Amino acid sequence: MITFDLARQPWIPVIAGGARTEVSLLDALTGATDIDGLALDNPLEAVALFRQVLLPVVFDALGLPATGADWARRWESGNPDPARIRDY
């Protein structure tokens, strides 16, 4: 049986350091500030990846910010808390 670990094996196409590469879900979330953007040809795929994969994992792992100030602190902090993302 073939298995694939979405959390740890690279599959998300990104641009990082000016080059196209693939990263795992864990690397995408813990190294978000090192990623320039998604490397997808179809903008709808990027929306789907953000909305159906990346955001739900971040919100489930870290919780949904309750106020605008909470949103601002999370945004300004850069990468989500790597330890909490890994533990999730």
PDB file of C-alpha atoms in Angstrom:
ATOM      1  CA  MET A   1       0.000   0.000   0.000  1.00  0.00           C
ATOM      2  CA  ILE A   2       1.325   3.430  -0.961  1.00  0.00           C
ATOM      3  CA  THR A   3       0.957   6.160   1.668  1.00  0.00           C
ATOM      4  CA  PHE A   4       1.622   9.874   1.595  1.00  0.00           C
ATOM      5  CA  ASP A   5       1.987  12.078   4.671  1.00  0.00           C
ATOM      6  CA  LEU A   6       0.392  15.414   3.774  1.00  0.00           C
ATOM      7  CA  ALA A   7       1.824  17.006   6.904  1.00  0.00           C
ATOM      8  CA  ARG A   8       5.460  16.030   6.348  1.00  0.00           C
ATOM      9  CA  GLN A   9       6.011  15.254   2.668  1.00  0.00           C
ATOM     10  CA  PRO A  10       6.362  18.117   0.155  1.00  0.00           C
ATOM     11  CA  TRP A  11       3.323  18.724  -2.062  1.00  0.00           C
ATOM     12  CA  ILE A  12       2.416  22.417  -1.809  1.00  0.00           C
ATOM     13  CA  PRO A  13       3.938  24.353  -4.731  1.00  0.00           C
ATOM     14  CA  VAL A  14       5.436  27.644  -3.551  1.00  0.00           C
ATOM     15  CA  ILE A  15       7.860  30.340  -4.567  1.00  0.00           C
ATOM     16  CA  ALA A  16      10.597  30.755  -1.956  1.00  0.00           C
ATOM     17  CA  GLY A  17      13.772  32.732  -2.479  1.00  0.00           C
ATOM     18  CA  GLY A  18      12.724  33.379  -6.072  1.00  0.00           C
ATOM     19  CA  ALA A  19      12.544  29.673  -6.955  1.00  0.00           C
ATOM     20  CA  ARG A  20       9.650  27.285  -7.343  1.00  0.00           C
ATOM     21  CA  THR A  21       9.696  24.391  -4.915  1.00  0.00           C
ATOM     22  CA  GLU A  22       7.303  22.160  -3.018  1.00  0.00           C
ATOM     23  CA  VAL A  23       6.939  22.133   0.744  1.00  0.00           C
ATOM     24  CA  SER A  24       5.018  20.051   3.234  1.00  0.00           C
ATOM     25  CA  LEU A  25       2.013  21.404   5.091  1.00  0.00           C
ATOM     26  CA  LEU A  26       4.138  21.643   8.228  1.00  0.00           C
ATOM     27  CA  ASP A  27       6.890  23.569   6.404  1.00  0.00           C
ATOM     28  CA  ALA A  28       4.361  25.884   4.739  1.00  0.00           C
ATOM     29  CA  LEU A  29       2.848  26.846   8.079  1.00  0.00           C
ATOM     30  CA  THR A  30       5.964  27.051  10.230  1.00  0.00           C
ATOM     31  CA  GLY A  31       8.042  28.760   7.533  1.00  0.00           C
ATOM     32  CA  ALA A  32       5.376  31.051   6.115  1.00  0.00           C
ATOM     33  CA  THR A  33       7.555  34.171   6.284  1.00  0.00           C
ATOM     34  CA  ASP A  34      10.131  32.490   4.020  1.00  0.00           C
ATOM     35  CA  ILE A  35       7.543  31.813   1.310  1.00  0.00           C
ATOM     36  CA  ASP A  36       6.874  34.486  -1.295  1.00  0.00           C
ATOM     37  CA  GLY A  37       3.619  32.929  -2.476  1.00  0.00           C
ATOM     38  CA  LEU A  38       1.910  29.871  -3.875  1.00  0.00           C
ATOM     39  CA  ALA A  39       3.124  28.637  -7.255  1.00  0.00           C
ATOM     40  CA  LEU A  40      -0.212  27.697  -8.769  1.00  0.00           C
ATOM     41  CA  ASP A  41      -1.308  28.539 -12.312  1.00  0.00           C
ATOM     42  CA  ASN A  42      -4.988  28.709 -11.431  1.00  0.00           C
ATOM     43  CA  PRO A  43      -5.963  31.391  -8.887  1.00  0.00           C
ATOM     44  CA  LEU A  44      -8.944  29.273  -7.826  1.00  0.00           C
ATOM     45  CA  GLU A  45      -6.562  26.522  -6.752  1.00  0.00           C
ATOM     46  CA  ALA A  46      -4.738  29.016  -4.525  1.00  0.00           C
ATOM     47  CA  VAL A  47      -8.025  30.098  -2.942  1.00  0.00           C
ATOM     48  CA  ALA A  48      -8.997  26.471  -2.367  1.00  0.00           C
ATOM     49  CA  LEU A  49      -5.630  25.623  -0.826  1.00  0.00           C
ATOM     50  CA  PHE A  50      -5.831  28.586   1.559  1.00  0.00           C
ATOM     51  CA  ARG A  51      -9.480  28.118   2.438  1.00  0.00           C
ATOM     52  CA  GLN A  52      -9.728  24.334   2.591  1.00  0.00           C
ATOM     53  CA  VAL A  53      -6.283  23.352   3.904  1.00  0.00           C
ATOM     54  CA  LEU A  54      -4.055  26.072   5.337  1.00  0.00           C
ATOM     55  CA  LEU A  55      -6.530  28.230   7.253  1.00  0.00           C
ATOM     56  CA  PRO A  56      -8.485  25.361   8.841  1.00  0.00           C
ATOM     57  CA  VAL A  57      -5.276  23.784  10.153  1.00  0.00           C
ATOM     58  CA  VAL A  58      -4.014  27.094  11.568  1.00  0.00           C
ATOM     59  CA  PHE A  59      -7.366  27.918  13.169  1.00  0.00           C
ATOM     60  CA  ASP A  60      -7.780  24.432  14.619  1.00  0.00           C
ATOM     61  CA  ALA A  61      -4.215  24.307  15.941  1.00  0.00           C
ATOM     62  CA  LEU A  62      -3.989  27.877  17.262  1.00  0.00           C
ATOM     63  CA  GLY A  63      -7.601  28.882  17.741  1.00  0.00           C
ATOM     64  CA  LEU A  64      -9.571  31.590  16.014  1.00  0.00           C
ATOM     65  CA  PRO A  65      -8.544  35.119  17.070  1.00  0.00           C
ATOM     66  CA  ALA A  66     -11.405  36.719  19.011  1.00  0.00           C
ATOM     67  CA  THR A  67     -10.757  40.398  18.311  1.00  0.00           C
ATOM     68  CA  GLY A  68      -9.204  42.636  15.719  1.00  0.00           C
ATOM     69  CA  ALA A  69      -6.278  43.175  18.069  1.00  0.00           C
ATOM     70  CA  ASP A  70      -5.780  39.398  18.301  1.00  0.00           C
ATOM     71  CA  TRP A  71      -5.769  39.189  14.498  1.00  0.00           C
ATOM     72  CA  ALA A  72      -3.211  42.014  14.324  1.00  0.00           C
ATOM     73  CA  ARG A  73      -0.911  40.370  16.893  1.00  0.00           C
ATOM     74  CA  ARG A  74      -1.024  37.073  15.042  1.00  0.00           C
ATOM     75  CA  TRP A  75      -0.335  38.759  11.689  1.00  0.00           C
ATOM     76  CA  GLU A  76       2.530  40.861  13.068  1.00  0.00           C
ATOM     77  CA  SER A  77       4.162  37.902  14.804  1.00  0.00           C
ATOM     78  CA  GLY A  78       5.013  36.341  11.438  1.00  0.00           C
ATOM     79  CA  ASN A  79       5.063  32.557  11.421  1.00  0.00           C
ATOM     80  CA  PRO A  80       2.416  30.801  13.479  1.00  0.00           C
ATOM     81  CA  ASP A  81       3.719  29.257  16.708  1.00  0.00           C
ATOM     82  CA  PRO A  82       5.859  26.416  15.268  1.00  0.00           C
ATOM     83  CA  ALA A  83       5.678  24.257  18.400  1.00  0.00           C
ATOM     84  CA  ARG A  84       1.873  24.380  18.505  1.00  0.00           C
ATOM     85  CA  ILE A  85       1.631  23.662  14.772  1.00  0.00           C
ATOM     86  CA  ARG A  86       3.988  20.674  15.115  1.00  0.00           C
ATOM     87  CA  ASP A  87       2.105  19.374  18.169  1.00  0.00           C
ATOM     88  CA  TYR A  88      -1.163  19.600  16.261  1.00  0.00           C
TER      89      TYR A  88
END
